[in-house]
Short mmCIF file of C-alpha atoms in Angstrom, two decimals:
data_model
loop_
_atom_site.label_atom_id
_atom_site.label_comp_id
_atom_site.label_asym_id
_atom_site.label_seq_id
_atom_site.Cartn_x
_atom_site.Cartn_y
_atom_site.Cartn_z
CA ALA A 39 43.16 37.73 -12.43
CA GLU A 40 39.62 38.38 -10.86
CA CYS A 41 40.05 35.37 -8.61
CA ARG A 42 43.20 36.85 -7.46
CA ARG A 43 41.39 39.92 -6.42
CA VAL A 44 38.57 38.58 -4.83
CA ALA A 45 41.30 36.06 -2.33
CA ASP A 46 43.33 38.93 -1.54
CA ASP A 47 40.20 40.56 -0.82
CA LEU A 48 38.85 37.84 1.87
CA ARG A 49 42.38 37.62 2.71
CA GLN A 50 41.72 41.29 4.01
CA VAL A 51 38.83 40.94 5.88
CA ILE A 52 39.95 37.73 7.85
CA ALA A 53 42.82 39.70 8.85
CA ARG A 54 40.95 42.97 9.99
CA ALA A 55 38.35 40.38 11.42
CA ALA A 56 41.36 38.82 13.55
CA ASP A 57 42.24 42.61 15.02
CA LEU A 58 38.64 43.10 16.28
CA PRO A 59 38.01 43.18 20.03
CA PRO A 60 35.14 40.07 21.37
CA LEU A 61 32.05 41.33 21.89
CA PRO A 62 29.70 39.86 24.77
CA PRO A 63 26.21 39.28 24.04
CA ASP A 64 23.91 41.70 24.90
CA ARG A 65 22.04 39.53 27.28
CA ASP A 66 22.74 35.95 28.62
CA LEU A 67 20.73 33.59 26.60
CA TRP A 68 21.51 30.16 28.80
CA GLU A 69 18.98 31.05 31.36
CA GLY A 70 16.28 30.79 28.51
CA ILE A 71 18.25 27.79 26.92
CA ALA A 72 18.14 25.87 29.99
CA THR A 73 14.21 26.65 30.71
CA ARG A 74 13.26 25.02 27.61
CA ILE A 75 15.97 22.08 28.39
CA ARG A 76 14.17 21.31 31.63
CA GLU A 77 10.61 22.08 31.23
CA PRO A 78 10.30 20.89 27.19
CA GLU A 79 7.63 22.22 25.51
CA VAL A 80 3.70 20.23 24.93
CA ARG A 81 3.06 20.29 21.12
CA SER A 82 -0.24 18.68 20.15
CA LEU A 83 1.60 16.40 17.28
CA PRO A 84 -0.51 14.15 15.45
CA VAL A 85 -0.62 10.76 16.37
CA ARG A 86 0.72 7.96 13.89
CA ARG A 87 -0.29 4.50 14.32
CA ARG A 88 0.89 1.43 12.46
CA LEU A 89 -1.22 -1.31 11.68
CA PRO A 90 -0.05 -4.71 12.05
CA LEU A 91 1.04 -6.09 8.45
CA PRO A 92 -1.83 -9.00 8.78
CA ARG A 93 -4.17 -6.23 8.81
CA LEU A 94 -3.15 -4.20 6.11
CA ALA A 95 -2.51 -7.74 4.11
CA ALA A 96 -6.46 -8.22 4.76
CA ALA A 97 -7.33 -4.72 3.82
CA ALA A 98 -5.04 -5.07 0.16
CA LEU A 99 -7.17 -8.48 0.09
CA LEU A 100 -10.31 -6.49 0.58
CA LEU A 101 -9.56 -4.06 -1.76
CA ALA A 102 -8.48 -6.22 -4.66
CA THR A 103 -11.83 -8.55 -3.98
CA LEU A 104 -13.97 -5.32 -4.41
CA GLY A 105 -12.06 -4.51 -7.31
CA GLY A 106 -12.65 -7.46 -8.48
CA GLY A 107 -16.17 -7.71 -7.71
CA ALA A 108 -17.08 -4.39 -9.15
CA VAL A 109 -15.31 -5.05 -12.64
CA TRP A 110 -17.17 -8.57 -12.72
CA LEU A 111 -20.63 -7.35 -11.75
CA ARG A 112 -19.93 -4.75 -14.35
CA ALA A 113 -18.65 -7.30 -16.88
CA ARG A 114 -22.00 -9.32 -16.32
CA SER A 115 -24.13 -6.44 -16.44
CA ALA A 116 -22.85 -5.38 -19.80
CA ARG A 117 -23.39 -9.15 -20.96
CA THR A 118 -26.68 -9.90 -20.05
CA GLY A 119 -28.12 -5.85 -20.04
CA THR A 120 -28.62 -5.59 -16.62
CA PRO A 121 -27.95 -2.46 -14.73
CA VAL A 122 -26.25 -2.73 -11.80
CA ALA A 123 -27.85 -1.36 -8.26
CA ALA A 124 -26.01 1.92 -7.46
CA ALA A 125 -24.91 1.42 -3.63
CA PRO A 126 -25.88 4.00 -1.10
CA VAL A 127 -23.09 6.29 -0.60
CA PRO A 128 -21.02 5.98 3.23
CA ALA A 129 -20.85 8.87 5.46
CA ALA A 130 -17.69 10.91 4.99
CA PRO A 131 -15.01 9.70 7.30
CA VAL A 132 -14.13 11.60 10.72
CA PRO A 133 -11.03 13.59 10.10
CA GLY A 134 -7.79 11.72 11.89
CA ALA A 135 -9.80 8.61 12.26
CA LEU A 136 -8.17 5.31 11.10
CA PRO A 137 -10.62 3.38 8.92
CA GLU A 138 -12.01 0.28 10.54
CA LEU A 139 -10.92 -3.03 8.89
CA GLN A 140 -12.62 -5.80 8.41
CA PRO A 141 -11.25 -9.32 9.97
CA ALA A 142 -9.19 -11.40 8.07
CA ALA A 143 -11.66 -14.33 8.76
CA ASP A 144 -14.49 -12.03 6.67
CA VAL A 145 -12.33 -10.41 3.97
CA ALA A 146 -11.11 -14.65 3.08
CA ARG A 147 -15.05 -15.25 3.15
CA GLY A 148 -15.58 -12.36 0.55
CA THR A 149 -12.29 -13.15 -1.19
CA ASP A 150 -13.37 -17.37 -1.76
CA HIS A 151 -17.14 -15.43 -2.65
CA ALA A 152 -15.09 -13.21 -5.71
CA VAL A 153 -13.12 -16.16 -6.79
CA ASN A 154 -16.21 -18.73 -6.75
CA ASP A 155 -18.29 -16.44 -9.17
CA LEU A 156 -14.74 -15.73 -11.60
CA GLU A 157 -14.58 -19.67 -11.50
CA GLN A 158 -18.33 -19.73 -12.50
CA ALA A 159 -18.02 -17.18 -15.16
CA LEU A 160 -15.04 -18.72 -16.70
CA ALA A 161 -16.49 -22.33 -16.57
CA ALA A 162 -19.47 -20.93 -18.49
CA GLY A 163 -17.73 -19.28 -20.94
CA ARG A 164 -14.66 -21.62 -21.21
CA GLU A 165 -15.85 -22.86 -24.69
CA ARG A 166 -15.26 -19.53 -26.10
CA LEU A 167 -11.52 -20.01 -25.59
CA ASP A 168 -8.86 -21.35 -27.60
CA THR A 169 -7.95 -24.84 -25.90
CA ALA A 170 -4.47 -23.77 -25.32
CA THR A 171 -5.39 -20.81 -23.44
CA VAL A 172 -7.43 -22.65 -21.42
CA ARG A 173 -4.96 -25.16 -20.66
CA ILE A 174 -2.11 -22.70 -19.45
CA VAL A 175 -5.12 -20.78 -17.72
CA THR A 176 -5.73 -24.06 -15.93
CA GLN A 177 -2.19 -25.05 -15.13
CA ASN A 178 -1.61 -21.53 -13.81
CA LEU A 179 -4.66 -21.76 -11.43
CA ALA A 180 -3.15 -24.94 -10.26
CA ARG A 181 0.28 -23.35 -8.98
CA ILE A 182 -1.64 -20.69 -7.76
CA ASP A 183 -3.64 -22.86 -5.90
CA SER A 184 -0.98 -25.30 -4.55
CA ALA A 185 1.06 -21.69 -3.86
CA ILE A 186 -1.90 -20.55 -1.48
CA ALA A 187 -2.09 -23.97 -0.08
CA ASP A 188 1.56 -23.76 1.18
CA ALA A 189 0.68 -20.12 2.58
CA GLU A 190 -1.98 -21.35 4.15
CA ARG A 191 -0.19 -24.03 6.23
CA ALA A 192 2.76 -22.10 7.16
CA LEU A 193 0.62 -19.04 8.14
CA ALA A 194 -1.40 -22.00 10.16
CA ALA A 195 1.91 -23.18 11.91
CA ASP A 196 3.44 -19.41 12.35
CA PRO A 197 0.16 -17.16 12.38
CA ALA A 198 2.22 -13.63 13.20
CA ASN A 199 4.53 -14.16 10.53
CA ALA A 200 4.45 -10.54 8.26
CA TYR A 201 6.00 -12.24 5.05
CA VAL A 202 3.97 -14.91 4.80
CA SER A 203 0.78 -13.09 5.23
CA ARG A 204 1.84 -10.85 2.70
CA HIS A 205 2.74 -13.47 0.31
CA LEU A 206 -0.98 -15.08 0.73
CA ALA A 207 -2.27 -11.93 0.42
CA GLU A 208 -0.16 -11.30 -3.13
CA THR A 209 -0.96 -14.61 -4.59
CA THR A 210 -4.66 -14.39 -3.79
CA ARG A 211 -4.57 -11.07 -5.67
CA ARG A 212 -2.60 -12.98 -8.68
CA LYS A 213 -5.46 -15.43 -8.38
CA LEU A 214 -8.26 -12.84 -8.41
CA ASP A 215 -6.25 -11.10 -11.64
CA LEU A 216 -5.84 -14.26 -13.78
CA LEU A 217 -9.35 -15.12 -13.16
CA ARG A 218 -10.62 -11.74 -13.93
CA ARG A 219 -8.58 -11.59 -17.04
CA ALA A 220 -9.31 -15.32 -18.14
CA VAL A 221 -13.40 -14.30 -17.77
CA THR A 222 -12.95 -10.88 -20.18
CA LEU A 223 -11.42 -13.22 -22.34
CA THR A 224 -14.56 -15.25 -22.57
CA GLN A 225 -16.58 -12.40 -23.18
CA SER A 226 -14.59 -10.27 -25.53
CA ARG A 227 -15.00 -13.87 -27.67
CA SER A 228 -18.72 -13.78 -27.43
#
């Protein structure tokens, strides 16, 4: 019953509105609209720059390498009792500026260095691990190395291939992760 009353009220409003005479606007708005269409307002919008995928992959790889190196240094200092020297604090970034990325070759060298350090640490602590664990880690590292070699060959043939660049970065990150975990295992069993 209440809904019927509301519907009846709405019908009456519609009927009364239909009987009203049309009212012209107080002033013509078209001139202002036309001016804005012809002369668009210039606004200072933030500029968005997109980085190419190979640079993003290199940045991701750099971050993974730095993180792995920090974990490795912390673990080594805990094991040897040698404190890690504090690094100087970098200057504050300029607001709105994009960070400078290292070239992919520099990132690859840094990654190779981190992988080499982790492999040496793993070799040094290998006797502390169960032989089954060593076998599984060795097999997985061989598979990852094969995937990295395949990706590097594909990237050499097609350097602009974003998919292969991401795959190479992700596979390298997996190798660093596996090495970090294996080294952590050797240290936890000492």
